[in-house]
Amino acid sequence: MKAGSMRRVRTAVLSLLLVGLAGCGPLVSRPPAPALHDLGGARAALQRIPGLRSIEVRSASWLDGSAMHYRLAYESATRRDVYAFSRWAASPPEMLAVALRQMLQTDDAGAGPGCRLRVDIDEFIQHYDRPDSVRALLSGRAVLTDMRGQRVLASLPFAISEPATGADAAAGVAASARAVDALGVQIAGWVASWTMKGAGDGC
Protein backbone atom coordinates (compact mmCIF):
# COMPACT_ATOMS: atom_id res chain seq x y z
CA MET A 1 0.00 0.00 0.00
CA LYS A 2 1.32 3.41 -0.91
CA ALA A 3 2.32 5.94 1.77
CA GLY A 4 -0.52 8.28 0.82
CA SER A 5 -3.05 5.50 1.14
CA MET A 6 -1.65 4.53 4.55
CA ARG A 7 -1.99 8.09 5.81
CA ARG A 8 -5.62 8.23 4.64
CA VAL A 9 -6.38 4.95 6.41
CA ARG A 10 -4.80 6.17 9.67
CA THR A 11 -6.72 9.44 9.43
CA ALA A 12 -9.98 7.59 8.91
CA VAL A 13 -9.32 5.28 11.87
CA LEU A 14 -8.44 8.19 14.16
CA SER A 15 -11.58 10.03 13.08
CA LEU A 16 -13.73 7.02 13.92
CA LEU A 17 -12.07 6.71 17.33
CA LEU A 18 -12.66 10.38 18.11
CA VAL A 19 -16.30 10.12 17.09
CA GLY A 20 -16.71 7.07 19.30
CA LEU A 21 -15.14 8.79 22.29
CA ALA A 22 -17.29 11.87 21.78
CA GLY A 23 -20.38 9.68 21.73
CA CYS A 24 -19.41 8.10 25.05
CA GLY A 25 -18.83 11.48 26.69
CA PRO A 26 -22.34 11.97 28.12
CA LEU A 27 -22.20 8.44 29.58
CA VAL A 28 -19.23 9.29 31.81
CA SER A 29 -20.69 10.08 35.24
CA ARG A 30 -19.41 13.10 37.09
CA PRO A 31 -19.22 13.12 40.89
CA PRO A 32 -22.05 15.12 42.46
CA ALA A 33 -21.29 18.59 43.77
CA PRO A 34 -20.82 18.65 47.57
CA ALA A 35 -23.91 19.54 49.59
CA LEU A 36 -23.40 22.80 51.51
CA HIS A 37 -24.69 22.96 55.09
CA ASP A 38 -24.96 25.76 57.64
CA LEU A 39 -26.26 25.81 61.22
CA GLY A 40 -29.86 26.57 60.32
CA GLY A 41 -31.88 29.76 60.24
CA ALA A 42 -31.74 32.83 62.45
CA ARG A 43 -31.77 32.16 66.18
CA ALA A 44 -33.90 33.93 68.75
CA ALA A 45 -32.09 36.26 71.13
CA LEU A 46 -31.59 34.75 74.57
CA GLN A 47 -30.76 37.98 76.34
CA ARG A 48 -29.00 41.30 75.93
CA ILE A 49 -25.82 41.36 77.97
CA PRO A 50 -25.04 44.81 79.43
CA GLY A 51 -21.51 45.94 78.74
CA LEU A 52 -20.77 43.25 76.14
CA ARG A 53 -19.48 45.11 73.11
CA SER A 54 -18.31 42.38 70.74
CA ILE A 55 -18.14 38.62 70.17
CA GLU A 56 -15.23 36.93 68.43
CA VAL A 57 -14.81 33.23 67.62
CA ARG A 58 -11.46 31.59 66.90
CA SER A 59 -10.57 28.00 66.18
CA ALA A 60 -7.70 25.59 65.77
CA SER A 61 -6.12 25.91 62.33
CA TRP A 62 -7.56 22.63 61.02
CA LEU A 63 -11.09 23.94 61.60
CA ASP A 64 -10.52 27.17 59.69
CA GLY A 65 -12.07 25.98 56.42
CA SER A 66 -15.27 24.57 54.95
CA ALA A 67 -14.35 20.88 55.32
CA MET A 68 -16.77 18.88 57.49
CA HIS A 69 -14.78 16.66 59.83
CA TYR A 70 -15.70 13.28 61.29
CA ARG A 71 -13.91 10.58 63.26
CA LEU A 72 -14.53 6.82 63.16
CA ALA A 73 -13.49 6.34 66.78
CA TYR A 74 -14.26 2.61 66.67
CA GLU A 75 -11.48 2.26 64.07
CA SER A 76 -8.95 4.87 65.18
CA ALA A 77 -8.80 7.34 68.05
CA THR A 78 -6.34 9.58 66.22
CA ARG A 79 -7.46 9.67 62.59
CA ARG A 80 -9.84 12.40 61.42
CA ASP A 81 -11.52 12.45 58.02
CA VAL A 82 -13.64 14.85 55.99
CA TYR A 83 -16.84 14.11 54.12
CA ALA A 84 -16.35 14.00 50.34
CA PHE A 85 -19.85 15.18 49.41
CA SER A 86 -20.83 17.39 52.38
CA ARG A 87 -19.18 20.66 53.32
CA TRP A 88 -19.90 23.64 55.54
CA ALA A 89 -21.12 26.80 53.82
CA ALA A 90 -18.46 28.73 55.76
CA SER A 91 -15.77 27.94 58.30
CA PRO A 92 -17.03 26.73 61.73
CA PRO A 93 -15.72 29.82 63.60
CA GLU A 94 -17.53 32.11 61.14
CA MET A 95 -20.81 30.20 61.49
CA LEU A 96 -20.53 30.06 65.28
CA ALA A 97 -19.86 33.79 65.45
CA VAL A 98 -23.06 34.52 63.51
CA ALA A 99 -25.13 32.18 65.71
CA LEU A 100 -23.73 33.53 69.00
CA ARG A 101 -24.25 37.15 67.95
CA GLN A 102 -27.89 36.33 67.28
CA MET A 103 -28.36 34.63 70.64
CA LEU A 104 -26.24 36.98 72.77
CA GLN A 105 -27.12 40.52 71.82
CA THR A 106 -24.28 42.95 72.33
CA ASP A 107 -24.62 46.26 74.13
CA ASP A 108 -23.05 48.39 71.42
CA ALA A 109 -24.35 51.73 72.66
CA GLY A 110 -23.90 51.16 76.38
CA ALA A 111 -22.03 53.45 78.71
CA GLY A 112 -18.73 52.55 80.32
CA PRO A 113 -15.69 50.73 78.99
CA GLY A 114 -17.41 47.43 78.24
CA CYS A 115 -15.85 44.02 77.55
CA ARG A 116 -15.36 41.50 74.78
CA LEU A 117 -16.34 37.84 74.53
CA ARG A 118 -13.86 35.57 72.78
CA VAL A 119 -14.73 31.94 72.11
CA ASP A 120 -11.84 29.61 71.27
CA ILE A 121 -12.96 26.40 69.55
CA ASP A 122 -10.70 23.38 70.05
CA GLU A 123 -12.97 20.77 68.50
CA PHE A 124 -16.01 20.72 66.21
CA ILE A 125 -16.45 17.24 64.78
CA GLN A 126 -18.90 14.41 64.15
CA HIS A 127 -17.73 11.52 66.33
CA TYR A 128 -18.75 7.97 65.41
CA ASP A 129 -18.62 5.66 68.44
CA ARG A 130 -20.06 2.87 66.25
CA PRO A 131 -21.12 2.73 62.60
CA ASP A 132 -24.71 3.44 63.71
CA SER A 133 -23.96 5.95 66.50
CA VAL A 134 -22.67 9.49 65.99
CA ARG A 135 -22.60 12.60 68.13
CA ALA A 136 -21.50 16.17 67.55
CA LEU A 137 -18.62 17.30 69.75
CA LEU A 138 -18.01 20.99 70.44
CA SER A 139 -15.32 21.99 72.93
CA GLY A 140 -13.16 24.95 73.82
CA ARG A 141 -13.37 27.92 76.16
CA ALA A 142 -15.19 31.23 76.43
CA VAL A 143 -13.15 34.20 77.65
CA LEU A 144 -14.29 37.64 78.75
CA THR A 145 -11.63 40.32 78.31
CA ASP A 146 -11.37 44.07 78.47
CA MET A 147 -11.93 45.92 75.22
CA ARG A 148 -8.27 45.74 74.27
CA GLY A 149 -8.21 41.99 74.83
CA GLN A 150 -5.25 42.35 77.18
CA ARG A 151 -6.84 41.52 80.54
CA VAL A 152 -8.82 38.32 81.14
CA LEU A 153 -11.86 38.99 83.33
CA ALA A 154 -13.27 35.45 83.41
CA SER A 155 -13.08 32.20 81.47
CA LEU A 156 -15.34 29.19 80.99
CA PRO A 157 -14.19 25.83 79.54
CA PHE A 158 -16.93 23.87 77.77
CA ALA A 159 -17.33 20.42 76.23
CA ILE A 160 -20.68 19.69 74.60
CA SER A 161 -21.72 16.29 73.23
CA GLU A 162 -24.97 16.19 71.25
CA PRO A 163 -26.28 12.80 69.99
CA ALA A 164 -27.43 12.64 66.38
CA THR A 165 -30.67 10.97 65.32
CA GLY A 166 -28.95 9.18 62.43
CA ALA A 167 -25.52 8.08 61.30
CA ASP A 168 -24.77 10.30 58.33
CA ALA A 169 -23.54 13.81 57.55
CA ALA A 170 -27.00 15.42 57.57
CA ALA A 171 -27.85 14.00 61.01
CA GLY A 172 -24.45 15.15 62.26
CA VAL A 173 -25.12 18.66 60.96
CA ALA A 174 -28.42 18.82 62.87
CA ALA A 175 -26.66 17.63 66.03
CA SER A 176 -23.92 20.24 65.51
CA ALA A 177 -26.57 22.97 65.28
CA ARG A 178 -28.09 21.79 68.58
CA ALA A 179 -24.63 21.79 70.17
CA VAL A 180 -24.17 25.43 69.13
CA ASP A 181 -27.56 26.29 70.64
CA ALA A 182 -26.52 24.59 73.89
CA LEU A 183 -23.30 26.58 73.89
CA GLY A 184 -25.23 29.84 73.53
CA VAL A 185 -27.42 28.95 76.52
CA GLN A 186 -24.37 27.94 78.57
CA ILE A 187 -22.47 31.15 77.83
CA ALA A 188 -25.53 33.33 78.48
CA GLY A 189 -26.06 31.75 81.90
CA TRP A 190 -22.38 32.01 82.75
CA VAL A 191 -22.13 35.72 81.86
CA ALA A 192 -25.37 36.50 83.71
CA SER A 193 -24.16 34.68 86.83
CA TRP A 194 -20.79 36.39 86.65
CA THR A 195 -22.28 39.87 86.45
CA MET A 196 -24.87 39.17 89.18
CA LYS A 197 -22.10 38.30 91.63
CA GLY A 198 -20.72 41.78 91.21
CA ALA A 199 -17.61 40.53 89.47
CA GLY A 200 -18.68 42.16 86.26
CA ASP A 201 -17.77 45.71 87.20
CA GLY A 202 -15.05 45.57 84.56
CA CYS A 203 -17.72 45.14 81.91
Short mmCIF file of N, CA and C in Angstrom, two decimals, residues 41-138:
data_model
loop_
_atom_site.label_atom_id
_atom_site.label_comp_id
_atom_site.label_asym_id
_atom_site.label_seq_id
_atom_site.Cartn_x
_atom_site.Cartn_y
_atom_site.Cartn_z
N GLY A 41 -31.44 28.38 60.39
CA GLY A 41 -31.88 29.76 60.24
C GLY A 41 -31.51 30.63 61.43
N ALA A 42 -32.04 31.85 61.39
CA ALA A 42 -31.74 32.83 62.45
C ALA A 42 -32.22 32.31 63.81
N ARG A 43 -31.44 32.60 64.84
CA ARG A 43 -31.77 32.16 66.18
C ARG A 43 -32.38 33.30 66.99
N ALA A 44 -33.29 32.93 67.88
CA ALA A 44 -33.90 33.93 68.75
C ALA A 44 -32.89 34.41 69.78
N ALA A 45 -33.00 35.69 70.13
CA ALA A 45 -32.09 36.26 71.13
C ALA A 45 -32.42 35.69 72.50
N LEU A 46 -31.40 35.25 73.21
CA LEU A 46 -31.59 34.75 74.57
C LEU A 46 -31.68 35.89 75.57
N GLN A 47 -30.76 36.82 75.46
CA GLN A 47 -30.76 37.98 76.34
C GLN A 47 -29.75 39.00 75.82
N ARG A 48 -29.95 40.23 76.24
CA ARG A 48 -29.00 41.30 75.93
C ARG A 48 -28.08 41.44 77.13
N ILE A 49 -26.78 41.36 76.88
CA ILE A 49 -25.82 41.36 77.97
C ILE A 49 -25.24 42.76 78.14
N PRO A 50 -25.57 43.46 79.23
CA PRO A 50 -25.04 44.81 79.43
C PRO A 50 -23.52 44.83 79.45
N GLY A 51 -22.95 45.77 78.75
CA GLY A 51 -21.51 45.94 78.74
C GLY A 51 -20.77 45.10 77.71
N LEU A 52 -21.44 44.09 77.13
CA LEU A 52 -20.77 43.25 76.14
C LEU A 52 -20.78 43.97 74.80
N ARG A 53 -19.58 44.30 74.33
CA ARG A 53 -19.48 45.11 73.11
C ARG A 53 -19.28 44.27 71.85
N SER A 54 -18.60 43.16 71.95
CA SER A 54 -18.31 42.38 70.74
C SER A 54 -18.13 40.91 71.08
N ILE A 55 -18.31 40.07 70.05
CA ILE A 55 -18.14 38.62 70.17
C ILE A 55 -17.22 38.17 69.04
N GLU A 56 -16.19 37.45 69.40
CA GLU A 56 -15.23 36.93 68.43
C GLU A 56 -15.07 35.43 68.63
N VAL A 57 -15.00 34.68 67.54
CA VAL A 57 -14.81 33.23 67.62
C VAL A 57 -13.54 32.86 66.85
N ARG A 58 -12.68 32.10 67.52
CA ARG A 58 -11.46 31.59 66.90
C ARG A 58 -11.48 30.07 66.95
N SER A 59 -10.61 29.46 66.17
CA SER A 59 -10.57 28.00 66.18
C SER A 59 -9.15 27.52 65.92
N ALA A 60 -8.94 26.24 66.18
CA ALA A 60 -7.70 25.59 65.77
C ALA A 60 -7.57 25.67 64.26
N SER A 61 -6.35 25.66 63.75
CA SER A 61 -6.12 25.91 62.33
C SER A 61 -6.83 24.90 61.44
N TRP A 62 -6.94 23.64 61.88
CA TRP A 62 -7.56 22.63 61.02
C TRP A 62 -9.07 22.80 60.89
N LEU A 63 -9.66 23.66 61.70
CA LEU A 63 -11.09 23.94 61.60
C LEU A 63 -11.38 25.21 60.82
N ASP A 64 -10.34 25.89 60.38
CA ASP A 64 -10.52 27.17 59.69
C ASP A 64 -10.68 26.94 58.18
N GLY A 65 -11.77 26.28 57.81
CA GLY A 65 -12.07 25.98 56.42
C GLY A 65 -13.47 25.42 56.33
N SER A 66 -13.90 25.05 55.13
CA SER A 66 -15.27 24.57 54.95
C SER A 66 -15.39 23.05 55.04
N ALA A 67 -14.29 22.34 55.23
CA ALA A 67 -14.35 20.88 55.32
C ALA A 67 -15.16 20.46 56.55
N MET A 68 -15.97 19.41 56.39
CA MET A 68 -16.77 18.88 57.49
C MET A 68 -16.07 17.64 58.03
N HIS A 69 -15.61 17.71 59.26
CA HIS A 69 -14.78 16.66 59.83
C HIS A 69 -15.61 15.60 60.56
N TYR A 70 -15.12 14.37 60.49
CA TYR A 70 -15.70 13.28 61.29
C TYR A 70 -14.58 12.34 61.73
N ARG A 71 -14.88 11.55 62.76
CA ARG A 71 -13.91 10.58 63.26
C ARG A 71 -14.61 9.24 63.48
N LEU A 72 -14.06 8.18 62.90
CA LEU A 72 -14.53 6.82 63.16
C LEU A 72 -13.76 6.29 64.36
N ALA A 73 -14.23 6.65 65.55
CA ALA A 73 -13.49 6.34 66.78
C ALA A 73 -13.38 4.84 67.01
N TYR A 74 -14.32 4.06 66.49
CA TYR A 74 -14.26 2.61 66.67
C TYR A 74 -13.16 1.98 65.82
N GLU A 75 -12.61 2.74 64.88
CA GLU A 75 -11.48 2.26 64.07
C GLU A 75 -10.15 2.87 64.50
N SER A 76 -10.19 4.18 64.79
CA SER A 76 -8.95 4.87 65.18
C SER A 76 -9.29 6.07 66.05
N ALA A 77 -8.58 6.21 67.14
CA ALA A 77 -8.80 7.34 68.05
C ALA A 77 -8.05 8.59 67.60
N THR A 78 -7.18 8.45 66.61
CA THR A 78 -6.34 9.58 66.22
C THR A 78 -6.57 10.06 64.79
N ARG A 79 -7.27 9.28 63.98
CA ARG A 79 -7.46 9.67 62.59
C ARG A 79 -8.75 10.48 62.43
N ARG A 80 -8.66 11.61 61.75
CA ARG A 80 -9.84 12.40 61.42
C ARG A 80 -9.98 12.44 59.90
N ASP A 81 -11.22 12.44 59.45
CA ASP A 81 -11.52 12.45 58.02
C ASP A 81 -12.48 13.59 57.71
N VAL A 82 -12.67 13.85 56.43
CA VAL A 82 -13.64 14.85 55.99
C VAL A 82 -14.60 14.19 55.01
N TYR A 83 -15.84 14.63 55.05
CA TYR A 83 -16.84 14.11 54.12
C TYR A 83 -16.51 14.57 52.70
N ALA A 84 -16.65 13.66 51.74
CA ALA A 84 -16.35 14.00 50.34
C ALA A 84 -17.47 14.81 49.71
N PHE A 85 -18.72 14.56 50.10
CA PHE A 85 -19.85 15.18 49.41
C PHE A 85 -20.69 16.06 50.33
N SER A 86 -20.15 16.46 51.47
CA SER A 86 -20.83 17.39 52.38
C SER A 86 -19.79 18.36 52.92
N ARG A 87 -20.11 19.64 52.84
CA ARG A 87 -19.18 20.66 53.32
C ARG A 87 -19.98 21.73 54.07
N TRP A 88 -19.28 22.49 54.90
CA TRP A 88 -19.90 23.64 55.54
C TRP A 88 -19.96 24.81 54.55
N ALA A 89 -20.99 25.63 54.69
CA ALA A 89 -21.12 26.80 53.82
C ALA A 89 -20.07 27.85 54.13
N ALA A 90 -19.54 27.82 55.34
CA ALA A 90 -18.46 28.73 55.76
C ALA A 90 -17.65 27.99 56.82
N SER A 91 -16.58 28.60 57.28
CA SER A 91 -15.77 27.94 58.30
C SER A 91 -16.56 27.86 59.62
N PRO A 92 -16.33 26.84 60.45
CA PRO A 92 -17.03 26.73 61.73
C PRO A 92 -16.93 27.98 62.60
N PRO A 93 -15.74 28.62 62.77
CA PRO A 93 -15.72 29.82 63.60
C PRO A 93 -16.60 30.94 63.05
N GLU A 94 -16.67 31.06 61.73
CA GLU A 94 -17.53 32.11 61.14
C GLU A 94 -19.00 31.81 61.41
N MET A 95 -19.41 30.56 61.24
CA MET A 95 -20.81 30.20 61.49
C MET A 95 -21.16 30.34 62.96
N LEU A 96 -20.27 29.93 63.85
CA LEU A 96 -20.53 30.06 65.28
C LEU A 96 -20.63 31.52 65.70
N ALA A 97 -19.81 32.37 65.11
CA ALA A 97 -19.86 33.79 65.45
C ALA A 97 -21.22 34.37 65.09
N VAL A 98 -21.75 34.02 63.92
CA VAL A 98 -23.06 34.52 63.51
C VAL A 98 -24.14 34.04 64.48
N ALA A 99 -24.11 32.74 64.82
CA ALA A 99 -25.13 32.18 65.71
C ALA A 99 -25.06 32.81 67.10
N LEU A 100 -23.86 32.97 67.65
CA LEU A 100 -23.73 33.53 69.00
C LEU A 100 -24.13 34.99 69.04
N ARG A 101 -23.84 35.74 67.98
CA ARG A 101 -24.25 37.15 67.95
C ARG A 101 -25.76 37.29 67.88
N GLN A 102 -26.43 36.30 67.29
CA GLN A 102 -27.89 36.33 67.28
C GLN A 102 -28.45 36.00 68.65
N MET A 103 -27.85 35.05 69.34
CA MET A 103 -28.36 34.63 70.64
C MET A 103 -27.96 35.57 71.77
N LEU A 104 -26.75 36.11 71.71
CA LEU A 104 -26.24 36.98 72.77
C LEU A 104 -26.12 38.39 72.20
N GLN A 105 -27.13 39.18 72.39
CA GLN A 105 -27.12 40.52 71.82
C GLN A 105 -26.10 41.40 72.53
N THR A 106 -25.30 42.07 71.75
CA THR A 106 -24.28 42.95 72.33
C THR A 106 -24.86 44.30 72.70
N ASP A 107 -24.20 44.94 73.63
CA ASP A 107 -24.62 46.26 74.13
C ASP A 107 -23.72 47.31 73.47
N ASP A 108 -23.95 47.53 72.19
CA ASP A 108 -23.05 48.39 71.42
C ASP A 108 -23.07 49.84 71.87
N ALA A 109 -24.22 50.31 72.32
CA ALA A 109 -24.35 51.73 72.66
C ALA A 109 -24.30 51.98 74.16
N GLY A 110 -23.91 50.99 74.94
CA GLY A 110 -23.90 51.16 76.38
C GLY A 110 -22.82 52.10 76.87
N ALA A 111 -23.02 52.57 78.10
CA ALA A 111 -22.03 53.45 78.71
C ALA A 111 -20.95 52.62 79.38
N GLY A 112 -19.82 53.25 79.65
CA GLY A 112 -18.73 52.55 80.32
C GLY A 112 -17.80 51.87 79.34
N PRO A 113 -16.72 51.30 79.86
CA PRO A 113 -15.69 50.73 78.99
C PRO A 113 -16.13 49.48 78.25
N GLY A 114 -16.95 48.64 78.89
CA GLY A 114 -17.41 47.43 78.24
C GLY A 114 -16.36 46.33 78.19
N CYS A 115 -16.76 45.16 77.65
CA CYS A 115 -15.85 44.02 77.55
C CYS A 115 -16.13 43.26 76.26
N ARG A 116 -15.25 42.31 75.98
CA ARG A 116 -15.36 41.50 74.78
C ARG A 116 -15.49 40.03 75.16
N LEU A 117 -16.25 39.29 74.36
CA LEU A 117 -16.34 37.84 74.53
C LEU A 117 -15.57 37.18 73.40
N ARG A 118 -14.61 36.35 73.78
CA ARG A 118 -13.86 35.57 72.78
C ARG A 118 -14.11 34.09 73.04
N VAL A 119 -14.48 33.38 72.00
CA VAL A 119 -14.73 31.94 72.11
C VAL A 119 -13.67 31.22 71.28
N ASP A 120 -12.88 30.39 71.94
CA ASP A 120 -11.84 29.61 71.27
C ASP A 120 -12.33 28.18 71.10
N ILE A 121 -12.46 27.74 69.85
CA ILE A 121 -12.96 26.40 69.55
C ILE A 121 -11.79 25.44 69.35
N ASP A 122 -11.73 24.41 70.19
CA ASP A 122 -10.70 23.38 70.05
C ASP A 122 -11.16 22.22 69.18
N GLU A 123 -12.46 21.91 69.26
CA GLU A 123 -12.97 20.77 68.50
C GLU A 123 -14.40 21.02 68.03
N PHE A 124 -14.67 20.63 66.80
CA PHE A 124 -16.01 20.72 66.21
C PHE A 124 -16.07 19.60 65.18
N ILE A 125 -16.59 18.44 65.59
CA ILE A 125 -16.45 17.24 64.78
C ILE A 125 -17.64 16.31 65.00
N GLN A 126 -17.91 15.47 64.02
CA GLN A 126 -18.90 14.41 64.15
C GLN A 126 -18.16 13.13 64.54
N HIS A 127 -18.49 12.61 65.70
CA HIS A 127 -17.73 11.52 66.33
C HIS A 127 -18.55 10.24 66.28
N TYR A 128 -18.07 9.26 65.54
CA TYR A 128 -18.75 7.97 65.41
C TYR A 128 -18.19 7.00 66.46
N ASP A 129 -19.01 6.68 67.46
CA ASP A 129 -18.62 5.66 68.44
C ASP A 129 -18.77 4.26 67.84
N ARG A 130 -19.79 4.11 66.99
CA ARG A 130 -20.06 2.87 66.25
C ARG A 130 -20.55 3.28 64.86
N PRO A 131 -20.62 2.35 63.93
CA PRO A 131 -21.12 2.73 62.60
C PRO A 131 -22.53 3.33 62.63
N ASP A 132 -23.33 2.95 63.63
CA ASP A 132 -24.71 3.44 63.71
C ASP A 132 -24.92 4.46 64.82
N SER A 133 -23.85 5.00 65.38
CA SER A 133 -23.96 5.95 66.50
C SER A 133 -22.98 7.09 66.33
N VAL A 134 -23.51 8.31 66.18
CA VAL A 134 -22.67 9.49 65.99
C VAL A 134 -23.16 10.60 66.90
N ARG A 135 -22.25 11.42 67.35
CA ARG A 135 -22.60 12.60 68.13
C ARG A 135 -21.71 13.76 67.70
N ALA A 136 -22.25 14.96 67.85
CA ALA A 136 -21.50 16.17 67.55
C ALA A 136 -20.75 16.60 68.79
N LEU A 137 -19.45 16.84 68.64
CA LEU A 137 -18.62 17.30 69.75
C LEU A 137 -18.21 18.74 69.50
N LEU A 138 -18.39 19.58 70.51
CA LEU A 138 -18.01 20.99 70.44
C LEU A 138 -17.32 21.33 71.75
#
